[in-house]
């Protein structure tokens, strides 16, 4: 189901770059709808989508290899603008009559380009004679450009850092404009889709909402929909959107696993049952989940047990709803992209702690995934558009298995209670300091070790609690949040004083590199 059905779209052909999704983010930030398609399926997508422009992504392969991925010839025959980025520039050159070879001087990281000539891609962004910082990541290089192209920018190590054919509106850049390390890269991509491709830039959450509501009504008709509420942003927004479209044809099932954060169950029930008047089934299955997890220490086994138990409980409750024909699910665009990655990314394994792994076929429910075209921050924007509170929309991401995966080792009721209390203090202090919205995700972890400590006149042997907080835009990359020492000292003091079972607190300053999918 295409909720928005935009008249203007950009097609990004993915050659396996770990930052392809960032290209899509930059294009959408410019108010233009775009989709990512693996290069293997690009020819069909070009025919069906009729894009206003095409972007060729970077990738890990070498264009010089015999079996190197190629762009479909149709991409260069449609008469629409084409932008090749890194590998995309190289494959464009190789296919249009230029030459590429392994570079003797590789460029990885920060570089500086000198703008040598004007082109439409640089209009209003860079002027001739400017020197600009960019981000490079390539082992091959272009050594001859196709007929019709001119060099418009170069670095010390790459004489073809940017090339242009304004007549055909074909452009190639060896650097990555989509990453933050290219300061004016977002402006270049905006210029490409708005100025070169002529897109209006009018794709907004308001237009998406209208299209999604209409699409849901058309597909569901008079059928009934069941939606699994988890307390997270995605399922909450899906529930609000579907309810706006079909009202009481929707029933939400909230399975309380006993592994949620403090007061989350009460908040979810209060918002959807009391404020939005959504039919809601609240099943407290905490005792069942804890009994199934007893004695289990392997993290992947815990995830699978939680997923299987969730299915069992959800199926039991959904089976009581007469006439349910659809399952509404909060699948996001990164999930869709990763499931069809040209290099078979790790999403299936990693997603085991996001999702329940799919419901049994015997339930015979048809999937309804109304936000599958959106990134996480776009889902938040849609939630605000729908009138959800900031407490729901702005909530930090929380994985499906909840506190169980932040508690290495066996999951017990006592350990869950200790972790929940410490986590609540951490979040409370972050909110009190006015830092919550500046942080993408923050949480506590109860480490599987104990340390000896002296508290007052007593020697203790208790757990170590680790605190983690990261900054990110959409979770694809992340850096640890730079708390000052006074803040961390305040949190540690409260945790040690108020939470029985913890006598030491540490702060994790590791970061999440590009290409990994989730930060637990």
XYZ file of C-alpha atoms in Angstrom:
520
model
C 0.000 0.000 0.000
C 1.457 3.353 -1.032
C 0.029 5.801 1.449
C 1.202 9.041 -0.079
C 1.125 8.268 -3.840
C 3.237 11.366 -4.612
C 3.237 12.813 -8.091
C 6.952 13.606 -7.779
C 9.493 11.050 -6.648
C 13.227 10.481 -6.793
C 14.548 6.943 -7.224
C 17.787 6.032 -5.437
C 19.510 2.979 -6.895
C 21.323 1.250 -4.054
C 24.703 -0.397 -4.686
C 25.157 -1.382 -1.042
C 26.551 1.732 0.626
C 26.137 1.823 4.392
C 24.920 5.423 4.104
C 22.411 5.078 1.260
C 19.601 5.771 3.714
C 21.197 9.129 4.475
C 20.757 10.112 0.822
C 17.049 9.412 1.184
C 16.910 11.428 4.405
C 18.500 14.457 2.743
C 16.131 14.279 -0.222
C 13.086 14.050 2.016
C 14.380 16.910 4.138
C 14.161 18.929 0.915
C 10.430 18.140 0.791
C 10.712 15.613 -2.031
C 9.543 12.017 -1.762
C 12.089 9.339 -2.674
C 12.464 5.583 -2.652
C 15.476 3.274 -2.473
C 15.653 0.227 -4.736
C 18.443 -2.402 -4.986
C 20.313 -2.249 -8.287
C 19.072 -5.768 -9.162
C 15.476 -4.501 -9.281
C 16.148 -1.008 -10.584
C 15.059 -1.567 -14.206
C 11.565 -2.617 -13.139
C 11.339 0.196 -10.609
C 12.323 2.793 -13.216
C 9.523 1.607 -15.471
C 6.875 1.513 -12.743
C 7.841 4.579 -10.697
C 8.482 7.140 -13.471
C 10.925 9.131 -11.283
C 11.702 12.808 -11.782
C 15.402 12.033 -11.221
C 17.732 9.152 -10.374
C 20.527 8.998 -7.795
C 23.172 6.254 -7.961
C 24.500 5.448 -4.482
C 27.947 4.493 -3.311
C 28.899 0.872 -2.704
C 31.643 -1.487 -1.533
C 32.388 -3.126 -4.885
C 35.035 -2.235 -7.480
C 33.762 -1.079 -10.860
C 36.809 -2.744 -12.394
C 35.655 -6.239 -11.331
C 34.057 -8.393 -14.013
C 30.907 -9.014 -11.968
C 30.633 -5.477 -10.583
C 27.079 -4.150 -10.142
C 25.819 -1.946 -12.951
C 23.050 0.599 -13.311
C 20.282 -0.326 -15.758
C 20.717 1.364 -19.145
C 17.218 2.798 -18.709
C 18.523 5.137 -16.001
C 20.476 7.061 -18.640
C 17.774 6.839 -21.325
C 14.773 8.265 -19.452
C 15.754 11.870 -20.086
C 15.714 12.710 -16.368
C 18.602 14.048 -14.260
C 21.060 11.491 -12.869
C 23.456 12.026 -9.955
C 26.174 9.461 -9.274
C 27.757 9.424 -5.818
C 31.132 7.712 -5.232
C 30.625 4.232 -6.751
C 27.668 5.809 -8.557
C 29.976 8.280 -10.287
C 32.366 5.503 -11.249
C 29.673 3.235 -12.650
C 28.209 6.168 -14.599
C 31.567 6.879 -16.158
C 32.268 3.208 -16.904
C 28.897 2.738 -18.607
C 28.905 5.977 -20.600
C 32.368 5.651 -22.148
C 34.785 6.846 -19.460
C 37.435 4.849 -17.637
C 37.924 3.742 -14.034
C 40.926 2.055 -12.425
C 42.125 1.080 -8.939
C 43.593 4.177 -7.319
C 47.236 4.296 -6.292
C 46.272 7.135 -3.944
C 43.154 6.211 -1.984
C 41.035 8.835 -0.234
C 39.235 8.010 2.996
C 37.956 10.737 5.270
C 38.082 14.502 5.099
C 39.298 16.142 1.886
C 39.094 19.560 0.259
C 37.855 20.198 -3.255
C 38.563 23.208 -5.431
C 35.611 24.304 -7.560
C 36.940 24.697 -11.111
C 33.821 25.405 -13.194
C 30.178 26.302 -12.863
C 27.375 23.735 -13.267
C 23.682 23.537 -12.392
C 24.421 21.194 -9.469
C 26.487 23.915 -7.764
C 24.002 26.730 -8.460
C 23.689 28.931 -5.377
C 25.834 26.560 -3.297
C 29.424 26.716 -4.555
C 31.133 29.285 -6.745
C 34.146 28.918 -9.006
C 37.358 29.320 -7.041
C 35.939 28.164 -3.701
C 37.623 25.469 -1.620
C 35.173 23.251 0.252
C 35.410 20.392 2.732
C 33.974 17.037 1.626
C 34.057 13.418 2.794
C 35.772 10.803 0.632
C 35.654 7.006 0.800
C 36.976 5.302 -2.329
C 39.655 2.932 -3.560
C 38.985 3.236 -7.313
C 39.150 6.437 -9.313
C 37.957 7.870 -12.603
C 40.821 8.442 -15.056
C 38.781 9.500 -18.111
C 35.328 11.042 -18.276
C 32.684 10.311 -20.933
C 32.066 12.616 -23.878
C 29.928 15.606 -22.954
C 31.186 15.855 -19.368
C 33.490 18.499 -17.919
C 35.447 18.573 -14.680
C 33.836 20.994 -12.236
C 35.831 20.223 -9.057
C 39.016 18.415 -8.017
C 41.042 17.483 -4.951
C 44.795 17.007 -4.643
C 44.336 13.275 -5.028
C 41.389 13.197 -7.437
C 41.292 15.367 -10.580
C 37.691 14.226 -11.246
C 36.122 14.861 -7.835
C 33.015 16.302 -9.516
C 31.963 16.125 -13.160
C 28.957 17.519 -14.983
C 27.055 17.275 -18.250
C 24.542 20.106 -17.970
C 22.965 19.328 -21.350
C 21.851 15.837 -20.284
C 21.684 16.858 -16.604
C 24.107 14.082 -15.607
C 26.384 14.725 -12.620
C 28.948 12.677 -10.730
C 30.684 13.364 -7.412
C 33.377 11.184 -5.908
C 32.644 12.503 -2.405
C 29.608 11.786 -0.202
C 27.276 14.817 -0.009
C 24.806 12.928 2.199
C 27.047 12.773 5.308
C 27.414 15.560 7.841
C 31.174 15.685 7.182
C 30.397 17.380 3.845
C 29.038 20.650 5.303
C 27.208 21.817 2.162
C 26.300 18.344 0.941
C 22.641 18.605 1.951
C 22.386 21.863 0.000
C 23.832 20.135 -3.088
C 21.271 17.329 -2.863
C 18.486 19.839 -2.301
C 19.669 21.773 -5.324
C 19.694 18.592 -7.404
C 16.120 17.586 -6.595
C 14.587 21.070 -6.453
C 16.530 23.053 -9.063
C 17.975 20.484 -11.483
C 15.046 18.034 -11.335
C 12.446 20.777 -10.855
C 10.563 19.132 -7.983
C 8.196 21.396 -6.043
C 9.262 20.179 -2.606
C 5.702 19.952 -1.272
C 5.797 16.468 0.277
C 4.810 16.983 3.927
C 3.368 14.972 6.794
C 0.020 16.687 6.257
C -0.166 15.371 2.695
C 1.073 11.963 3.809
C -1.600 11.836 6.514
C -4.406 12.589 4.069
C -3.146 9.999 1.606
C -2.613 7.368 4.293
C -6.094 7.788 5.756
C -7.668 7.451 2.311
C -5.537 4.392 1.486
C -6.414 2.652 4.775
C -10.127 3.237 4.268
C -9.967 1.932 0.713
C -8.078 -1.226 1.653
C -9.899 -2.111 4.865
C -13.418 -1.260 3.733
C -15.761 -2.530 6.437
C -13.233 -5.012 7.797
C -11.864 -5.045 11.313
C -8.238 -4.354 12.254
C -6.220 -5.474 15.251
C -3.086 -3.562 16.281
C -0.477 -4.642 18.821
C 0.445 -1.696 21.048
C 3.891 -1.938 22.603
C 4.231 1.467 24.237
C 6.718 2.585 21.582
C 6.406 5.441 19.104
C 5.830 3.337 15.977
C 2.875 1.287 17.177
C 1.339 4.337 18.870
C 1.416 6.380 15.662
C 0.062 3.460 13.623
C -2.803 3.021 16.099
C -3.684 6.727 16.005
C -3.516 6.833 12.201
C -5.635 3.718 11.665
C -8.144 4.892 14.280
C -8.507 8.213 12.472
C -9.195 6.314 9.253
C -11.670 3.651 10.459
C -12.594 4.495 14.049
C -14.040 1.595 16.061
C -13.230 -0.922 13.359
C -9.815 -0.919 15.083
C -9.086 -2.781 18.312
C -5.696 -2.450 19.989
C -4.165 -5.245 22.036
C -1.623 -4.167 24.621
C 0.419 -7.088 25.959
C 2.114 -6.115 29.221
C 5.229 -8.286 29.339
C 6.329 -7.058 32.747
C 9.515 -5.863 31.049
C 8.435 -2.283 30.346
C 9.804 0.885 31.870
C 8.265 2.434 34.963
C 4.614 3.559 34.476
C 4.626 2.830 30.718
C 1.691 0.424 30.856
C -0.468 2.948 32.698
C 0.468 5.696 30.225
C -0.355 3.622 27.134
C -3.732 2.569 28.502
C -4.504 6.106 29.624
C -3.677 7.705 26.284
C -5.457 5.285 23.964
C -8.391 4.071 26.038
C -9.191 7.249 27.943
C -8.074 10.103 25.676
C -8.536 8.703 22.159
C -11.360 6.318 23.075
C -9.741 3.485 21.115
C -11.111 -0.002 21.864
C -8.255 -1.509 23.860
C -7.554 -4.927 25.345
C -4.981 -4.796 28.161
C -3.468 -8.196 28.965
C -1.096 -8.390 31.915
C 1.086 -11.394 31.061
C 4.109 -10.426 33.166
C 4.031 -13.612 35.275
C 3.962 -15.777 32.131
C 6.920 -13.991 30.536
C 9.045 -14.201 33.682
C 8.290 -17.892 34.109
C 9.324 -18.610 30.507
C 12.584 -16.697 31.003
C 13.553 -18.445 34.231
C 17.062 -19.888 34.005
C 17.716 -18.528 30.478
C 20.928 -16.519 30.042
C 21.659 -16.510 26.301
C 20.516 -13.105 24.918
C 19.260 -14.439 21.587
C 17.366 -17.228 23.352
C 15.717 -14.639 25.590
C 14.638 -12.613 22.550
C 13.141 -15.662 20.879
C 11.287 -16.698 24.026
C 9.863 -13.219 24.431
C 8.852 -13.104 20.773
C 7.202 -16.539 20.872
C 5.387 -15.742 24.112
C 4.199 -12.420 22.714
C 2.784 -14.225 19.685
C 1.026 -16.736 21.907
C -0.584 -14.070 24.083
C -1.400 -11.761 21.191
C -2.924 -14.635 19.206
C -5.055 -15.602 22.180
C -6.463 -12.088 22.554
C -6.808 -11.412 18.821
C -8.668 -14.703 18.442
C -11.396 -13.357 20.711
C -12.087 -10.458 18.323
C -14.785 -11.551 15.918
C -14.206 -10.606 12.300
C -10.619 -9.339 12.600
C -9.134 -9.403 9.082
C -6.080 -7.116 9.243
C -3.046 -6.727 11.480
C -1.738 -3.145 11.711
C 2.028 -3.109 12.203
C 4.625 -0.374 12.671
C 7.055 -1.429 9.942
C 9.338 1.497 9.017
C 11.200 2.284 5.806
C 14.634 1.201 7.143
C 13.099 -2.227 7.871
C 11.898 -2.426 4.263
C 15.234 -1.299 2.826
C 17.309 -3.663 4.939
C 15.110 -6.636 4.064
C 15.977 -6.196 0.379
C 19.548 -4.928 0.753
C 21.689 -5.834 -2.291
C 24.270 -7.280 0.070
C 21.888 -9.127 2.393
C 22.279 -7.022 5.529
C 21.974 -8.365 9.075
C 18.443 -7.085 9.581
C 16.767 -10.458 10.071
C 18.949 -11.451 12.998
C 19.039 -8.011 14.533
C 15.307 -7.493 14.099
C 14.644 -10.436 16.418
C 14.573 -7.981 19.296
C 12.341 -5.468 17.488
C 9.538 -7.563 16.234
C 7.730 -10.711 17.180
C 8.997 -12.375 14.021
C 5.658 -12.509 12.254
C 2.369 -14.005 13.348
C 1.368 -17.602 12.626
C -0.251 -18.217 9.239
C -3.199 -19.847 10.999
C -4.313 -16.389 12.136
C -4.886 -15.473 8.482
C -4.545 -11.744 9.079
C -3.540 -9.471 6.229
C -0.768 -7.005 7.037
C -1.541 -3.306 7.154
C 1.704 -1.295 7.287
C 0.718 2.355 6.828
C 4.064 3.911 7.859
C 6.357 1.551 5.936
C 7.432 4.489 3.737
C 8.645 6.618 6.666
C 11.830 7.005 8.662
C 11.709 7.202 12.456
C 11.805 10.982 12.698
C 9.102 11.200 10.020
C 6.929 8.888 12.114
C 7.397 11.277 15.023
C 6.342 14.178 12.785
C 3.261 12.222 11.719
C 2.421 11.551 15.366
C 2.502 15.274 16.094
C 0.345 15.866 13.029
C -2.159 13.375 14.464
C -2.225 15.141 17.834
C -0.329 12.604 19.928
C 1.319 14.056 23.015
C 5.019 14.839 23.075
C 5.345 12.284 25.856
C 4.418 9.578 23.330
C 5.880 11.040 20.125
C 9.167 12.184 21.629
C 9.760 9.032 23.633
C 13.151 7.415 23.249
C 13.173 4.183 21.206
C 12.521 1.097 23.308
C 13.119 -2.419 21.912
C 10.356 -5.020 21.968
C 11.920 -7.353 24.567
C 12.271 -4.340 26.824
C 14.355 -4.528 29.977
C 15.214 -8.185 29.361
C 17.928 -7.294 26.847
C 19.308 -4.620 29.149
C 19.768 -7.217 31.823
C 22.497 -9.676 30.756
C 22.174 -13.059 32.403
C 19.052 -14.582 33.868
C 15.931 -12.421 34.034
C 14.301 -12.439 37.459
C 11.572 -10.303 38.998
C 14.054 -8.825 41.497
C 16.600 -7.873 38.828
C 13.895 -6.354 36.618
C 12.679 -4.263 39.562
C 16.218 -3.067 40.325
C 16.870 -2.126 36.702
C 13.481 -0.432 36.254
C 14.103 1.739 39.332
C 17.615 2.754 38.212
C 16.411 3.436 34.686
C 13.578 5.617 35.986
C 16.005 7.712 38.042
C 18.292 8.194 35.035
C 15.417 9.330 32.799
C 13.958 11.536 35.528
C 17.275 13.352 35.990
C 17.676 13.769 32.210
C 14.218 15.351 32.028
C 14.897 17.532 35.067
C 18.083 18.823 33.396
C 16.132 19.627 30.207
C 18.206 17.186 28.156
C 15.637 14.567 27.151
C 14.884 15.977 23.685
C 18.591 16.479 22.947
C 19.200 12.746 23.384
C 18.095 10.068 20.919
C 18.115 7.216 23.420
C 19.089 6.836 27.083
C 18.775 3.857 29.381
C 20.340 1.857 32.188
C 21.853 -1.632 31.962
C 22.269 -3.985 34.897
C 25.639 -5.619 34.245
C 26.154 -9.329 34.989
C 28.853 -8.580 37.553
C 28.899 -7.619 41.219
C 31.476 -5.558 43.063
C 32.484 -5.132 46.673
C 31.735 -1.715 48.105
C 31.621 0.006 51.455
C 28.432 1.934 52.204
C 28.529 3.597 55.588
C 29.867 1.047 58.021
C 28.827 -1.961 55.942
C 30.562 -3.910 53.208
C 28.281 -4.631 50.246
C 28.398 -7.026 47.323
C 25.964 -5.718 44.741
C 25.340 -5.081 41.034
C 27.044 -2.596 38.716
C 24.720 -0.334 36.738
C 25.842 1.089 33.372
C 24.245 4.217 31.915
C 24.105 4.831 28.185
C 22.921 7.898 26.262
C 23.456 8.697 22.602
C 22.655 11.455 20.140
C 21.356 10.717 16.652
C 18.905 11.993 14.041
C 17.312 8.705 13.020
C 19.419 6.093 14.798
C 21.547 5.127 11.809
C 24.638 6.573 13.477
C 25.096 7.730 17.062
C 27.583 9.354 19.425
C 27.610 9.192 23.198
C 26.056 12.224 24.882
C 28.684 14.422 26.609
C 27.194 14.722 30.100
C 29.197 16.842 32.506
C 30.682 15.197 35.587
C 28.296 16.937 37.960
C 25.259 15.445 36.204
C 26.664 11.927 36.197
C 27.654 12.285 39.836
C 24.093 13.347 40.711
C 22.581 10.357 38.901
C 25.069 7.906 40.434
C 24.427 9.245 43.926
C 20.668 8.864 43.548
C 20.907 5.364 42.079
C 23.223 4.100 44.811
C 21.195 5.754 47.582
C 17.739 4.831 46.333
C 18.111 1.497 44.535
C 18.875 -1.449 46.784
C 21.047 -3.933 44.913
C 23.383 -1.448 43.123
C 26.621 -0.114 44.622
C 28.440 1.158 41.547
C 27.456 3.215 38.460
C 29.471 3.642 35.248
C 28.815 5.613 32.036
C 29.292 4.031 28.597
C 30.888 6.415 26.088
C 31.025 4.110 23.051
C 29.424 5.252 19.807
C 27.401 3.529 17.114
C 29.079 3.474 13.677
C 27.252 3.725 10.346
C 25.844 0.474 9.036
C 24.665 -1.001 12.333
C 20.912 -1.040 12.706
C 19.844 -0.692 16.295
C 21.263 0.710 19.480
C 19.900 -1.364 22.322
